[in-house]
Amino acid sequence: LRRAEPRNSELVTGVKRDISLLQRVDAGPGDRVTVLDISMDKNQSALKDLLARDVPVFYADHHFPG
């Protein structure tokens, strides 16, 4: 994605079992968030907070298909 759509960005990452990464994201007006391969189930609260602040979020998760 970074090659296909280059933009100023901040990479937030952690060790394999550190999956509550979205709470570390401080995004606001004009920001966009892309989330890849972390559990939405474990990050729902932080995701809802970002969406409530009108931050666009692209989320790709395969961990809990429903």
PDB file of N, CA and C in Angstrom:
ATOM      1  N   LEU A   1       0.819  -1.207   0.000  1.00  0.00           N
ATOM      2  CA  LEU A   1       0.000   0.000   0.000  1.00  0.00           C
ATOM      3  C   LEU A   1       0.854   1.259   0.000  1.00  0.00           C
ATOM      4  N   ARG A   2       1.956   1.208   0.737  1.00  0.00           N
ATOM      5  CA  ARG A   2       2.788   2.412   0.800  1.00  0.00           C
ATOM      6  C   ARG A   2       3.409   2.743  -0.549  1.00  0.00           C
ATOM      7  N   ARG A   3       3.640   1.735  -1.385  1.00  0.00           N
ATOM      8  CA  ARG A   3       4.173   1.996  -2.727  1.00  0.00           C
ATOM      9  C   ARG A   3       3.069   2.403  -3.693  1.00  0.00           C
ATOM     10  N   ALA A   4       1.906   1.806  -3.561  1.00  0.00           N
ATOM     11  CA  ALA A   4       0.795   2.102  -4.468  1.00  0.00           C
ATOM     12  C   ALA A   4       0.203   3.485  -4.218  1.00  0.00           C
ATOM     13  N   GLU A   5       0.122   3.885  -2.945  1.00  0.00           N
ATOM     14  CA  GLU A   5      -0.438   5.186  -2.575  1.00  0.00           C
ATOM     15  C   GLU A   5       0.472   5.863  -1.559  1.00  0.00           C
ATOM     16  N   PRO A   6       1.635   6.366  -2.002  1.00  0.00           N
ATOM     17  CA  PRO A   6       2.559   7.002  -1.057  1.00  0.00           C
ATOM     18  C   PRO A   6       1.925   8.220  -0.382  1.00  0.00           C
ATOM     19  N   ARG A   7       2.169   8.354   0.905  1.00  0.00           N
ATOM     20  CA  ARG A   7       1.682   9.512   1.661  1.00  0.00           C
ATOM     21  C   ARG A   7       2.514   9.649   2.926  1.00  0.00           C
ATOM     22  N   ASN A   8       2.458  10.816   3.519  1.00  0.00           N
ATOM     23  CA  ASN A   8       3.098  10.989   4.823  1.00  0.00           C
ATOM     24  C   ASN A   8       2.363  10.102   5.807  1.00  0.00           C
ATOM     25  N   SER A   9       3.115   9.307   6.557  1.00  0.00           N
ATOM     26  CA  SER A   9       2.450   8.363   7.453  1.00  0.00           C
ATOM     27  C   SER A   9       3.313   8.056   8.659  1.00  0.00           C
ATOM     28  N   GLU A  10       2.671   7.448   9.625  1.00  0.00           N
ATOM     29  CA  GLU A  10       3.350   6.968  10.830  1.00  0.00           C
ATOM     30  C   GLU A  10       2.993   5.496  10.981  1.00  0.00           C
ATOM     31  N   LEU A  11       4.006   4.642  11.047  1.00  0.00           N
ATOM     32  CA  LEU A  11       3.800   3.208  11.192  1.00  0.00           C
ATOM     33  C   LEU A  11       3.718   2.861  12.673  1.00  0.00           C
ATOM     34  N   VAL A  12       2.633   2.208  13.062  1.00  0.00           N
ATOM     35  CA  VAL A  12       2.457   1.747  14.440  1.00  0.00           C
ATOM     36  C   VAL A  12       2.493   0.228  14.396  1.00  0.00           C
ATOM     37  N   THR A  13       3.438  -0.373  15.086  1.00  0.00           N
ATOM     38  CA  THR A  13       3.596  -1.819  15.054  1.00  0.00           C
ATOM     39  C   THR A  13       3.985  -2.323  16.434  1.00  0.00           C
ATOM     40  N   GLY A  14       3.939  -3.621  16.606  1.00  0.00           N
ATOM     41  CA  GLY A  14       4.297  -4.220  17.888  1.00  0.00           C
ATOM     42  C   GLY A  14       4.707  -5.664  17.697  1.00  0.00           C
ATOM     43  N   VAL A  15       5.049  -6.318  18.783  1.00  0.00           N
ATOM     44  CA  VAL A  15       5.400  -7.729  18.716  1.00  0.00           C
ATOM     45  C   VAL A  15       4.146  -8.533  18.394  1.00  0.00           C
ATOM     46  N   LYS A  16       4.320  -9.779  18.003  1.00  0.00           N
ATOM     47  CA  LYS A  16       3.225 -10.608  17.492  1.00  0.00           C
ATOM     48  C   LYS A  16       1.979 -10.615  18.381  1.00  0.00           C
ATOM     49  N   ARG A  17       2.113 -10.727  19.658  1.00  0.00           N
ATOM     50  CA  ARG A  17       0.943 -10.817  20.552  1.00  0.00           C
ATOM     51  C   ARG A  17       0.450  -9.465  21.050  1.00  0.00           C
ATOM     52  N   ASP A  18       1.094  -8.395  20.639  1.00  0.00           N
ATOM     53  CA  ASP A  18       0.667  -7.043  21.013  1.00  0.00           C
ATOM     54  C   ASP A  18      -0.358  -6.583  19.982  1.00  0.00           C
ATOM     55  N   ILE A  19      -1.627  -6.946  20.186  1.00  0.00           N
ATOM     56  CA  ILE A  19      -2.634  -6.716  19.152  1.00  0.00           C
ATOM     57  C   ILE A  19      -3.568  -5.541  19.438  1.00  0.00           C
ATOM     58  N   SER A  20      -3.432  -4.900  20.568  1.00  0.00           N
ATOM     59  CA  SER A  20      -4.272  -3.734  20.866  1.00  0.00           C
ATOM     60  C   SER A  20      -3.554  -2.464  20.417  1.00  0.00           C
ATOM     61  N   LEU A  21      -3.196  -2.421  19.153  1.00  0.00           N
ATOM     62  CA  LEU A  21      -2.373  -1.331  18.632  1.00  0.00           C
ATOM     63  C   LEU A  21      -3.165  -0.074  18.308  1.00  0.00           C
ATOM     64  N   LEU A  22      -4.422  -0.221  17.994  1.00  0.00           N
ATOM     65  CA  LEU A  22      -5.198   0.930  17.535  1.00  0.00           C
ATOM     66  C   LEU A  22      -5.350   2.001  18.613  1.00  0.00           C
ATOM     67  N   GLN A  23      -5.281   1.608  19.868  1.00  0.00           N
ATOM     68  CA  GLN A  23      -5.392   2.603  20.941  1.00  0.00           C
ATOM     69  C   GLN A  23      -4.191   3.546  20.969  1.00  0.00           C
ATOM     70  N   ARG A  24      -3.116   3.200  20.294  1.00  0.00           N
ATOM     71  CA  ARG A  24      -1.924   4.059  20.226  1.00  0.00           C
ATOM     72  C   ARG A  24      -2.034   5.138  19.156  1.00  0.00           C
ATOM     73  N   VAL A  25      -3.053   5.047  18.310  1.00  0.00           N
ATOM     74  CA  VAL A  25      -3.183   5.967  17.182  1.00  0.00           C
ATOM     75  C   VAL A  25      -3.895   7.235  17.630  1.00  0.00           C
ATOM     76  N   ASP A  26      -3.211   8.361  17.466  1.00  0.00           N
ATOM     77  CA  ASP A  26      -3.786   9.659  17.802  1.00  0.00           C
ATOM     78  C   ASP A  26      -4.101  10.373  16.494  1.00  0.00           C
ATOM     79  N   ALA A  27      -5.287  10.137  15.961  1.00  0.00           N
ATOM     80  CA  ALA A  27      -5.673  10.703  14.669  1.00  0.00           C
ATOM     81  C   ALA A  27      -6.812  11.688  14.856  1.00  0.00           C
ATOM     82  N   GLY A  28      -6.854  12.648  13.972  1.00  0.00           N
ATOM     83  CA  GLY A  28      -7.898  13.654  14.041  1.00  0.00           C
ATOM     84  C   GLY A  28      -8.295  14.121  12.658  1.00  0.00           C
ATOM     85  N   PRO A  29      -8.908  15.296  12.564  1.00  0.00           N
ATOM     86  CA  PRO A  29      -9.379  15.820  11.285  1.00  0.00           C
ATOM     87  C   PRO A  29      -8.263  15.845  10.239  1.00  0.00           C
ATOM     88  N   GLY A  30      -8.580  15.326   9.055  1.00  0.00           N
ATOM     89  CA  GLY A  30      -7.609  15.304   7.967  1.00  0.00           C
ATOM     90  C   GLY A  30      -6.741  14.061   7.928  1.00  0.00           C
ATOM     91  N   ASP A  31      -6.767  13.266   8.987  1.00  0.00           N
ATOM     92  CA  ASP A  31      -5.984  12.030   9.020  1.00  0.00           C
ATOM     93  C   ASP A  31      -6.794  10.882   8.440  1.00  0.00           C
ATOM     94  N   ARG A  32      -6.086   9.855   7.984  1.00  0.00           N
ATOM     95  CA  ARG A  32      -6.699   8.597   7.545  1.00  0.00           C
ATOM     96  C   ARG A  32      -5.931   7.472   8.217  1.00  0.00           C
ATOM     97  N   VAL A  33      -6.621   6.407   8.578  1.00  0.00           N
ATOM     98  CA  VAL A  33      -5.992   5.277   9.264  1.00  0.00           C
ATOM     99  C   VAL A  33      -6.195   4.015   8.432  1.00  0.00           C
ATOM    100  N   THR A  34      -5.111   3.270   8.234  1.00  0.00           N
ATOM    101  CA  THR A  34      -5.156   1.971   7.572  1.00  0.00           C
ATOM    102  C   THR A  34      -4.709   0.928   8.577  1.00  0.00           C
ATOM    103  N   VAL A  35      -5.532  -0.085   8.788  1.00  0.00           N
ATOM    104  CA  VAL A  35      -5.245  -1.136   9.769  1.00  0.00           C
ATOM    105  C   VAL A  35      -5.178  -2.465   9.034  1.00  0.00           C
ATOM    106  N   LEU A  36      -4.060  -3.167   9.181  1.00  0.00           N
ATOM    107  CA  LEU A  36      -3.864  -4.434   8.486  1.00  0.00           C
ATOM    108  C   LEU A  36      -3.496  -5.531   9.464  1.00  0.00           C
ATOM    109  N   ASP A  37      -4.255  -6.599   9.426  1.00  0.00           N
ATOM    110  CA  ASP A  37      -3.898  -7.855  10.086  1.00  0.00           C
ATOM    111  C   ASP A  37      -3.796  -7.777  11.609  1.00  0.00           C
ATOM    112  N   ILE A  38      -4.678  -7.003  12.243  1.00  0.00           N
ATOM    113  CA  ILE A  38      -4.806  -7.078  13.701  1.00  0.00           C
ATOM    114  C   ILE A  38      -6.284  -7.289  14.030  1.00  0.00           C
ATOM    115  N   SER A  39      -6.533  -7.958  15.108  1.00  0.00           N
ATOM    116  CA  SER A  39      -7.882  -8.355  15.491  1.00  0.00           C
ATOM    117  C   SER A  39      -8.802  -7.149  15.695  1.00  0.00           C
ATOM    118  N   MET A  40      -9.894  -7.108  14.933  1.00  0.00           N
ATOM    119  CA  MET A  40     -10.882  -6.053  15.139  1.00  0.00           C
ATOM    120  C   MET A  40     -11.584  -6.247  16.479  1.00  0.00           C
ATOM    121  N   ASP A  41     -11.751  -7.495  16.870  1.00  0.00           N
ATOM    122  CA  ASP A  41     -12.394  -7.801  18.145  1.00  0.00           C
ATOM    123  C   ASP A  41     -11.657  -7.137  19.302  1.00  0.00           C
ATOM    124  N   LYS A  42     -10.342  -7.157  19.274  1.00  0.00           N
ATOM    125  CA  LYS A  42      -9.535  -6.583  20.359  1.00  0.00           C
ATOM    126  C   LYS A  42      -9.352  -5.074  20.228  1.00  0.00           C
ATOM    127  N   ASN A  43      -9.773  -4.497  19.113  1.00  0.00           N
ATOM    128  CA  ASN A  43      -9.554  -3.076  18.861  1.00  0.00           C
ATOM    129  C   ASN A  43     -10.843  -2.301  18.614  1.00  0.00           C
ATOM    130  N   GLN A  44     -11.992  -2.913  18.925  1.00  0.00           N
ATOM    131  CA  GLN A  44     -13.280  -2.277  18.636  1.00  0.00           C
ATOM    132  C   GLN A  44     -13.465  -0.932  19.323  1.00  0.00           C
ATOM    133  N   SER A  45     -13.091  -0.837  20.564  1.00  0.00           N
ATOM    134  CA  SER A  45     -13.286   0.408  21.301  1.00  0.00           C
ATOM    135  C   SER A  45     -12.498   1.550  20.662  1.00  0.00           C
ATOM    136  N   ALA A  46     -11.241   1.305  20.358  1.00  0.00           N
ATOM    137  CA  ALA A  46     -10.406   2.334  19.732  1.00  0.00           C
ATOM    138  C   ALA A  46     -10.900   2.653  18.327  1.00  0.00           C
ATOM    139  N   LEU A  47     -11.375   1.647  17.599  1.00  0.00           N
ATOM    140  CA  LEU A  47     -11.924   1.863  16.261  1.00  0.00           C
ATOM    141  C   LEU A  47     -13.160   2.756  16.334  1.00  0.00           C
ATOM    142  N   LYS A  48     -14.054   2.463  17.247  1.00  0.00           N
ATOM    143  CA  LYS A  48     -15.261   3.281  17.408  1.00  0.00           C
ATOM    144  C   LYS A  48     -14.912   4.717  17.772  1.00  0.00           C
ATOM    145  N   ASP A  49     -13.878   4.899  18.575  1.00  0.00           N
ATOM    146  CA  ASP A  49     -13.434   6.237  18.950  1.00  0.00           C
ATOM    147  C   ASP A  49     -12.939   7.006  17.723  1.00  0.00           C
ATOM    148  N   LEU A  50     -12.141   6.353  16.877  1.00  0.00           N
ATOM    149  CA  LEU A  50     -11.665   7.004  15.653  1.00  0.00           C
ATOM    150  C   LEU A  50     -12.831   7.377  14.744  1.00  0.00           C
ATOM    151  N   LEU A  51     -13.764   6.455  14.563  1.00  0.00           N
ATOM    152  CA  LEU A  51     -14.913   6.720  13.696  1.00  0.00           C
ATOM    153  C   LEU A  51     -15.786   7.843  14.253  1.00  0.00           C
ATOM    154  N   ALA A  52     -15.913   7.913  15.567  1.00  0.00           N
ATOM    155  CA  ALA A  52     -16.693   8.982  16.198  1.00  0.00           C
ATOM    156  C   ALA A  52     -16.049  10.350  15.968  1.00  0.00           C
ATOM    157  N   ARG A  53     -14.731  10.350  15.756  1.00  0.00           N
ATOM    158  CA  ARG A  53     -14.004  11.597  15.467  1.00  0.00           C
ATOM    159  C   ARG A  53     -13.936  11.864  13.965  1.00  0.00           C
ATOM    160  N   ASP A  54     -14.736  11.123  13.183  1.00  0.00           N
ATOM    161  CA  ASP A  54     -14.801  11.283  11.723  1.00  0.00           C
ATOM    162  C   ASP A  54     -13.478  11.003  11.023  1.00  0.00           C
ATOM    163  N   VAL A  55     -12.693  10.087  11.577  1.00  0.00           N
ATOM    164  CA  VAL A  55     -11.447   9.661  10.943  1.00  0.00           C
ATOM    165  C   VAL A  55     -11.766   8.480  10.022  1.00  0.00           C
ATOM    166  N   PRO A  56     -11.493   8.597   8.715  1.00  0.00           N
ATOM    167  CA  PRO A  56     -11.722   7.462   7.816  1.00  0.00           C
ATOM    168  C   PRO A  56     -10.769   6.313   8.147  1.00  0.00           C
ATOM    169  N   VAL A  57     -11.301   5.098   8.209  1.00  0.00           N
ATOM    170  CA  VAL A  57     -10.498   3.926   8.562  1.00  0.00           C
ATOM    171  C   VAL A  57     -10.701   2.838   7.514  1.00  0.00           C
ATOM    172  N   PHE A  58      -9.589   2.333   6.955  1.00  0.00           N
ATOM    173  CA  PHE A  58      -9.605   1.133   6.122  1.00  0.00           C
ATOM    174  C   PHE A  58      -9.095   0.011   7.001  1.00  0.00           C
ATOM    175  N   TYR A  59      -9.904  -1.023   7.213  1.00  0.00           N
ATOM    176  CA  TYR A  59      -9.562  -2.102   8.152  1.00  0.00           C
ATOM    177  C   TYR A  59      -9.639  -3.440   7.436  1.00  0.00           C
ATOM    178  N   ALA A  60      -8.538  -4.174   7.383  1.00  0.00           N
ATOM    179  CA  ALA A  60      -8.508  -5.516   6.795  1.00  0.00           C
ATOM    180  C   ALA A  60      -8.136  -6.499   7.897  1.00  0.00           C
ATOM    181  N   ASP A  61      -9.090  -7.367   8.267  1.00  0.00           N
ATOM    182  CA  ASP A  61      -8.893  -8.312   9.373  1.00  0.00           C
ATOM    183  C   ASP A  61      -9.432  -9.677   8.986  1.00  0.00           C
ATOM    184  N   HIS A  62      -8.660 -10.704   9.203  1.00  0.00           N
ATOM    185  CA  HIS A  62      -9.100 -12.067   8.911  1.00  0.00           C
ATOM    186  C   HIS A  62      -9.244 -12.903  10.182  1.00  0.00           C
ATOM    187  N   HIS A  63      -9.056 -12.313  11.337  1.00  0.00           N
ATOM    188  CA  HIS A  63      -8.981 -13.071  12.583  1.00  0.00           C
ATOM    189  C   HIS A  63     -10.318 -13.604  13.077  1.00  0.00           C
ATOM    190  N   PHE A  64     -11.393 -12.845  12.908  1.00  0.00           N
ATOM    191  CA  PHE A  64     -12.703 -13.268  13.396  1.00  0.00           C
ATOM    192  C   PHE A  64     -13.714 -13.044  12.283  1.00  0.00           C
ATOM    193  N   PRO A  65     -13.880 -14.019  11.396  1.00  0.00           N
ATOM    194  CA  PRO A  65     -14.724 -13.811  10.228  1.00  0.00           C
ATOM    195  C   PRO A  65     -16.217 -13.742  10.518  1.00  0.00           C
ATOM    196  N   GLY A  66     -16.627 -13.996  11.756  1.00  0.00           N
ATOM    197  CA  GLY A  66     -18.037 -13.870  12.082  1.00  0.00           C
ATOM    198  C   GLY A  66     -18.660 -15.168  12.180  1.00  0.00           C
TER     199      GLY A  66
END
